[in-house]
Tab-separated table of C-alpha atoms in Angstrom:
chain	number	residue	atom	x	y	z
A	1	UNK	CA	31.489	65.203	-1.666
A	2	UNK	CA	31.430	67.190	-4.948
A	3	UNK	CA	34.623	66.743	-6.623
A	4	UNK	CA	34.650	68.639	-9.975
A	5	UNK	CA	36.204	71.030	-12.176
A	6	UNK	CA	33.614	73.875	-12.063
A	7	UNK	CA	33.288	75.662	-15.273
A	8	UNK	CA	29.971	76.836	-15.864
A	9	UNK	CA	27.972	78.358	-12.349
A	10	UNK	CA	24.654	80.141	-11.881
A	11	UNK	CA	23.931	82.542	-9.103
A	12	UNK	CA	20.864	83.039	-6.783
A	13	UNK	CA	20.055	86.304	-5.483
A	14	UNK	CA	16.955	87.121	-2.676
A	15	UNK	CA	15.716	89.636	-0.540
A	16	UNK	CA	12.533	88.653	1.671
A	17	UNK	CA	9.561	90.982	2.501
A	18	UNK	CA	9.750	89.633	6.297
A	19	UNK	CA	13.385	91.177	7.108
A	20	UNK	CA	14.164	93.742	5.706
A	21	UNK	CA	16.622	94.926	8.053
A	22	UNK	CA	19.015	92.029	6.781
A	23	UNK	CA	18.558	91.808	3.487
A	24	UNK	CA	21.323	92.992	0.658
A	25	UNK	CA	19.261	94.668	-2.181
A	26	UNK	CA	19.472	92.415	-4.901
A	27	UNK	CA	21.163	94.776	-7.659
A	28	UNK	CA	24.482	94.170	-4.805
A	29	UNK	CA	23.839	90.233	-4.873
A	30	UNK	CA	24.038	90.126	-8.533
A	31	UNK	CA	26.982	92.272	-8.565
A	32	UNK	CA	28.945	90.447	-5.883
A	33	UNK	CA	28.058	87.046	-7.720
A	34	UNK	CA	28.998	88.099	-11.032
A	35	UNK	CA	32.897	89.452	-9.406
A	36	UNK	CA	33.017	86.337	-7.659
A	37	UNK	CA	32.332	84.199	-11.161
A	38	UNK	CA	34.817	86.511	-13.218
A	39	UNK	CA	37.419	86.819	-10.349
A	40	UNK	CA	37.637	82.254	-10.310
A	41	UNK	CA	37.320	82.277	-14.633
A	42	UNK	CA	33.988	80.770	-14.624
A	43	UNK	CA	31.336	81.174	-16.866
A	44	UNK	CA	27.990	82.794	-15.424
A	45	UNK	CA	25.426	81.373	-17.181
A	46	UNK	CA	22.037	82.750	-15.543
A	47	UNK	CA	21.224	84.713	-11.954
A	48	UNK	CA	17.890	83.566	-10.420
A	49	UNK	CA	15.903	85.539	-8.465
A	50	UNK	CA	13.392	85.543	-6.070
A	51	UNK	CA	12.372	89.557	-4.126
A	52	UNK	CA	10.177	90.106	-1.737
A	53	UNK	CA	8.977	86.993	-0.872
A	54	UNK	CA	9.348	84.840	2.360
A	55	UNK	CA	11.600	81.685	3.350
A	56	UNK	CA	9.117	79.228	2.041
A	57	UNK	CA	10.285	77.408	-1.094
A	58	UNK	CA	6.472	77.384	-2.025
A	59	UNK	CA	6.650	80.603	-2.879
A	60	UNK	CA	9.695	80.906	-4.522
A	61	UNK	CA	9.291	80.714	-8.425
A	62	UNK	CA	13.350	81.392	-9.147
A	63	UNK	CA	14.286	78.902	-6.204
A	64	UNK	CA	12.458	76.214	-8.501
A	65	UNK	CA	13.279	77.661	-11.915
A	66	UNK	CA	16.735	77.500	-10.678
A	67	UNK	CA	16.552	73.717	-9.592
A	68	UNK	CA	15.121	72.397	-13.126
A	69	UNK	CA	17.572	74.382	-14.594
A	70	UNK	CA	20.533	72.711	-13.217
A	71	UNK	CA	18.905	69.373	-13.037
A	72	UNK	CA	19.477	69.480	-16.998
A	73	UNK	CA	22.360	67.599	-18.030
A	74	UNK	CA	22.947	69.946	-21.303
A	75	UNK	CA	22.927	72.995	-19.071
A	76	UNK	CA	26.486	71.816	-17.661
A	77	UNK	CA	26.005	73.641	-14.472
A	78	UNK	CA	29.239	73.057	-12.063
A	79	UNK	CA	28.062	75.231	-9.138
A	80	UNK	CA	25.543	77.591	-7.458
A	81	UNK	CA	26.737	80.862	-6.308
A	82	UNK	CA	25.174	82.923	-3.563
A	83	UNK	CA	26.138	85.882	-1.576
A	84	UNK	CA	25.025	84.171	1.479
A	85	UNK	CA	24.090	81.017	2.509
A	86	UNK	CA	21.154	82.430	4.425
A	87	UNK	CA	19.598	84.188	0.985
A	88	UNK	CA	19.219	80.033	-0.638
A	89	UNK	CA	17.966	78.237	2.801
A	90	UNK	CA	17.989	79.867	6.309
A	91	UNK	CA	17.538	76.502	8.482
A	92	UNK	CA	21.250	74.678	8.458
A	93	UNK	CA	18.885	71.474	8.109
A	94	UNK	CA	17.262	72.040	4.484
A	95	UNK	CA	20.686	73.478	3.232
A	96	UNK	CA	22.658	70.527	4.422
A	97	UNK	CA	19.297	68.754	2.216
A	98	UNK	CA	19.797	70.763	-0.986
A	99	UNK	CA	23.444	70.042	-1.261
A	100	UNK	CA	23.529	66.312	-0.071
A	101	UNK	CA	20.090	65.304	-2.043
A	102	UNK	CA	20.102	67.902	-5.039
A	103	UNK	CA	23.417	69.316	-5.389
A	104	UNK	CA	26.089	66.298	-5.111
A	105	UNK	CA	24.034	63.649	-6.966
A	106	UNK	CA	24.008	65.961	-10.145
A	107	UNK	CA	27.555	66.771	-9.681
A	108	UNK	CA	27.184	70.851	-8.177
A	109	UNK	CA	28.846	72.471	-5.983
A	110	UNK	CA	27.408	75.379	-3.341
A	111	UNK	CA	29.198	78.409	-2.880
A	112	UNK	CA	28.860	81.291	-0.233
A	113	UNK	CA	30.866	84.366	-1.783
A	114	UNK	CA	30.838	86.340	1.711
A	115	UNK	CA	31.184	83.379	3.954
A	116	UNK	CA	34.230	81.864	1.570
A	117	UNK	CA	33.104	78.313	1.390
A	118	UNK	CA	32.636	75.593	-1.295
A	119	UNK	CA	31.412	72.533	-0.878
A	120	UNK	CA	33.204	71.094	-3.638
A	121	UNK	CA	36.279	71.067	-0.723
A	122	UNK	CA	35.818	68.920	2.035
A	123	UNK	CA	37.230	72.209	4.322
A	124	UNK	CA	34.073	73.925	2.572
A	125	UNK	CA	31.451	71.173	3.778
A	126	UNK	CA	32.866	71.274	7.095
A	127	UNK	CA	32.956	75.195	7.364
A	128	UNK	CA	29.650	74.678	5.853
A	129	UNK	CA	28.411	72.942	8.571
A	130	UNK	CA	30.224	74.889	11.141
A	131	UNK	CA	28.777	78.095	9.941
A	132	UNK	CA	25.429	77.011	10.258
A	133	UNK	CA	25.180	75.301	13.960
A	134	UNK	CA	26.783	78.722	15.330
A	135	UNK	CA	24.129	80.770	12.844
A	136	UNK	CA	21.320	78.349	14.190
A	137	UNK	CA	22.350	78.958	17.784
A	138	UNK	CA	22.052	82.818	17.212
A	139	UNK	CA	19.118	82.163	15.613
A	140	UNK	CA	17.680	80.733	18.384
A	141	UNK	CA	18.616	83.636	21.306
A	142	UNK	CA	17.319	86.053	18.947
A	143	UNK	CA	14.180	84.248	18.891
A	144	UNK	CA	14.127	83.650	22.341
A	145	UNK	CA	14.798	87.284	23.149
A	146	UNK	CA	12.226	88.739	20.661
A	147	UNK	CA	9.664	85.892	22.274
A	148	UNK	CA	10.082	87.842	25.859
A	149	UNK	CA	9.821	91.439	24.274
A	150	UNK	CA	6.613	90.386	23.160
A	151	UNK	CA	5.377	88.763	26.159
A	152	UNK	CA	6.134	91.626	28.356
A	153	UNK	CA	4.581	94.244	25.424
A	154	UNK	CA	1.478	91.725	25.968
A	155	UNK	CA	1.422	91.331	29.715
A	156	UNK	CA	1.481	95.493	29.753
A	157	UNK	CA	-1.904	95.386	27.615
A	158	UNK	CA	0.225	96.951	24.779
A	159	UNK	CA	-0.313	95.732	21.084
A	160	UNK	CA	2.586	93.138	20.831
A	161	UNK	CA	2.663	92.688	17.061
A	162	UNK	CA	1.170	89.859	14.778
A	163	UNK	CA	-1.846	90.457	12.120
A	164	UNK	CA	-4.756	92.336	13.465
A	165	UNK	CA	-8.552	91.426	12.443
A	166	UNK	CA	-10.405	93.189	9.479
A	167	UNK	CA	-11.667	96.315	10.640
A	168	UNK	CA	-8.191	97.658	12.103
A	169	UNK	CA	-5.216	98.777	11.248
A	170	UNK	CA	-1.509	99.572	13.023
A	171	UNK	CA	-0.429	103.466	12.496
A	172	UNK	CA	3.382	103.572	14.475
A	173	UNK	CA	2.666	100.502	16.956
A	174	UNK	CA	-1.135	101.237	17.794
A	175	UNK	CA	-4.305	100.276	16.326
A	176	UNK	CA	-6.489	102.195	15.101
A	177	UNK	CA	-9.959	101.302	13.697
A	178	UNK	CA	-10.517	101.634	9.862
A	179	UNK	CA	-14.467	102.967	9.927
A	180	UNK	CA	-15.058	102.066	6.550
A	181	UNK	CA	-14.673	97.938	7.875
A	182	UNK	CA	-16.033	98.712	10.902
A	183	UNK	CA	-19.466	99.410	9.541
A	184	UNK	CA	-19.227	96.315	8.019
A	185	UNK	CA	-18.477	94.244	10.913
A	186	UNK	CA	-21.367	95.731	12.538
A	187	UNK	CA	-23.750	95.134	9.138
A	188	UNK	CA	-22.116	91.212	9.289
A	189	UNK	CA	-23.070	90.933	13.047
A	190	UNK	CA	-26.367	92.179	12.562
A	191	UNK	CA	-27.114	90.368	9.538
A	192	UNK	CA	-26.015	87.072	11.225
A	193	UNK	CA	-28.000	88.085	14.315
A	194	UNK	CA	-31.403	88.612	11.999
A	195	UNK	CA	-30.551	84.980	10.532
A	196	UNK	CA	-28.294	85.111	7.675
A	197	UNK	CA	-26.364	82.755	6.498
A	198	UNK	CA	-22.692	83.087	6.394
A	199	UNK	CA	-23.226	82.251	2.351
A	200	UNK	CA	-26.005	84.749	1.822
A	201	UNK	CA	-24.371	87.801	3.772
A	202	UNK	CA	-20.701	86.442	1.382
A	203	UNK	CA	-23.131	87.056	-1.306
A	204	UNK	CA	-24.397	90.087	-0.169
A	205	UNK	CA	-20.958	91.862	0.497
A	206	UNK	CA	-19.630	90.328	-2.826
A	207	UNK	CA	-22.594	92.387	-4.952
A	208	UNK	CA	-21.673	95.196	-3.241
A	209	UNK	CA	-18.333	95.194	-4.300
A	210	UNK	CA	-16.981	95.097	-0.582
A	211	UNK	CA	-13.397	93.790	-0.498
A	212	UNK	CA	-12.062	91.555	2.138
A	213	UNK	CA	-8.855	92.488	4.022
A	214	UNK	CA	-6.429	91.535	1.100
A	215	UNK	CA	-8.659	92.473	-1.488
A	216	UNK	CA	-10.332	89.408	-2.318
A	217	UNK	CA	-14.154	88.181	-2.272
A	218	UNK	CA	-15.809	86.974	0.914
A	219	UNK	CA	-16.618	83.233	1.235
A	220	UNK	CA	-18.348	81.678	4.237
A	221	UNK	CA	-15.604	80.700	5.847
A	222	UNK	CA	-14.081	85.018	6.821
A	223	UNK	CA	-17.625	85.611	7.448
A	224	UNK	CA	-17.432	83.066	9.746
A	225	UNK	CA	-14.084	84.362	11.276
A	226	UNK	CA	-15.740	87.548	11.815
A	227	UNK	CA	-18.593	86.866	13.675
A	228	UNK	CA	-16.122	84.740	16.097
A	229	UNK	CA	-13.654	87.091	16.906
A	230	UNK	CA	-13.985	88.737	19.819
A	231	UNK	CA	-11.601	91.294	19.795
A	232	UNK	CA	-14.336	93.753	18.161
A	233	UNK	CA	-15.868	93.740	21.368
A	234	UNK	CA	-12.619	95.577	22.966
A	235	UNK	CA	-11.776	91.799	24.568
A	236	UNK	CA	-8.994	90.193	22.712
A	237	UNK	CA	-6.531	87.359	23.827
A	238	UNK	CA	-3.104	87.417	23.048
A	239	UNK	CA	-2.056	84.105	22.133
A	240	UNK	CA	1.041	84.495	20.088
A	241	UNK	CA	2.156	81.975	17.193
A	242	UNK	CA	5.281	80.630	18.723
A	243	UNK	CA	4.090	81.690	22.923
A	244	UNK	CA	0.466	80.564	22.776
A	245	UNK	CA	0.526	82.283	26.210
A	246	UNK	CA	-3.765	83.521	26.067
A	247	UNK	CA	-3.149	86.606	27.906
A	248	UNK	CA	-6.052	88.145	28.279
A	249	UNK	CA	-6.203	92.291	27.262
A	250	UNK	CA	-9.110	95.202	27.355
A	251	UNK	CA	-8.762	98.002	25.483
A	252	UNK	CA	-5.891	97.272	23.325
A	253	UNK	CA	-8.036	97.259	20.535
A	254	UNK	CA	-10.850	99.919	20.081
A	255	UNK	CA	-14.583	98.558	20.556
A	256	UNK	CA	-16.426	97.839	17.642
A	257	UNK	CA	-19.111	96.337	18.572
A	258	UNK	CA	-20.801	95.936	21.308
A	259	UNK	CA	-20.987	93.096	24.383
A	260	UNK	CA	-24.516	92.531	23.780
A	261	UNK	CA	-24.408	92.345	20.296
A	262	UNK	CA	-21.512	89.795	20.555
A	263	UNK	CA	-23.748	87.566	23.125
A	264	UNK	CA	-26.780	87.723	20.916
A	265	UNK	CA	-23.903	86.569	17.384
A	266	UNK	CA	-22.619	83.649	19.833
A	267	UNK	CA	-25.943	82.154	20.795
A	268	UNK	CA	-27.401	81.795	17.436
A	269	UNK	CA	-24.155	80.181	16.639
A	270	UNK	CA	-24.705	77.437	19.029
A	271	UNK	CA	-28.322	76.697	17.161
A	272	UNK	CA	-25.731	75.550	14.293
A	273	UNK	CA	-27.073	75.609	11.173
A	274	UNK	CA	-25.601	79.004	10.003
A	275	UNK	CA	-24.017	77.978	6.734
């Protein structure tokens, strides 16, 4: 347990670009952390932040900035304030590893300014940990309950969310097919069919200045996922990333190419060799 005189604190702010709906804008974090600091007569020495970026400490540049900072004995930090706890670590599991591993070795102390904890108390590191079992157990029935709207959306031959396949897009909850892409789906297709190689139609596209989905070149590898995804055909299985149910759905995205043409791509792709 941290026991120290805090004196010195920094602050961590974050909004992330997959939930919105829960997020405090930033501009409020900062302004809630800084009261907080002023309100207690400590000194703020530095907000981090990380906006519009996911859970994943990966991709968090002021998550690490933030943890070399403190890790420097001349930096004196006491604590780290946040608004929530949710806006540092969502999962009860790599908080609890932060502040046991991180946090109390060097001497800091975590602090939630809305949920009025401070692990520097040990009341604070058990409301800590009370907090976040009853937070993990909503979690969970939200999860649970958005798992079985998408199953049913699915089961209904309805679009029931996740990323959809070059060559489409989603315009309020339907897709709709971008013709621009879908020419070159077709061109890839026939290409591969008239023995290309997935390198030499990469090339090809490349030259032409052809974007990819998120903007970048083509490699062998999404020419590859192109020519095996069947959805273009008007066929498409939804298999969901937490469900993995493979319901099977016609229509739900438009045709793109045809059955034929699809049969033809698939049997030269058994003769291997397509690199």
């Amino acid at each position: 347990m941290v026991r120290v005189e805090i004196k010195k604190v920094v602050g961590y702010a974050r909004i992330s670009s997959d939930s919105q709906i829960e997020n405090t804008s930033i501009a409020e974090q900062k302004e809630r952390i800084e009261a907080y600091a002023k309100s207690q007569g400590w000194k703020l020495e530095r907000i981090f932040v990380d906006e519009g970026f996911t859970g994943s400490i990966d991709d968090r540049d002021g998550y690490k900035e933030m943890l070399e900072y403190i890790k420097k004995p001349d930096n004196e930090v006491s604590a780290i304030i946040v608004v929530k706890a949710d806006r540092i670590h969502r999962s009860l599991k790599n908080l609890l590893i932060l502040i046991e591993d991180v946090l109390e070795p060097n001497g800091i102390a975590f602090i939630s300014v809305s949920e009025r904890f401070d692990t520097s108390t040990p009341q604070g590191m058990l409301f800590l940990q009370m907090i976040g079992g009853f937070a993990e157990f909503e979690r969970s029935i939200i999860n649970e309950r958005t798992k079985g709207g998408r199953l049913a959306t699915a089961k209904k031959n309805k679009y029931a969310g996740g990323q959809v396949p070059y060559g489409y897009e989603v315009i309020k909850g339907e897709i709709q097919v971008v013709d621009s892409q879908a020419l070159v789906v077709k061109r890839i297709f026939q290409e591969f069919i008239d023995g290309s190689s997935y390198y030499k139609i990469a090339k090809m596209l490349n030259k032409e200045g052809i974007p990819t989905k998120t903007g970048k070149n083509w490699t062998p590898q999404t020419v590859k996922n192109v020519i095996n995804t069947e959805t273009y055909t008007g066929f498409n299985t939804y298999n969901g990333e937490k469900e993995k149910n493979g319901i099977k759905q016609k229509g739900v995205f438009p045709r793109i190419i045809s059955r034929q043409m699809w049969n033809k791509a698939q049997s030269r792709l058994k003769e291997g060799d397509n690199k």
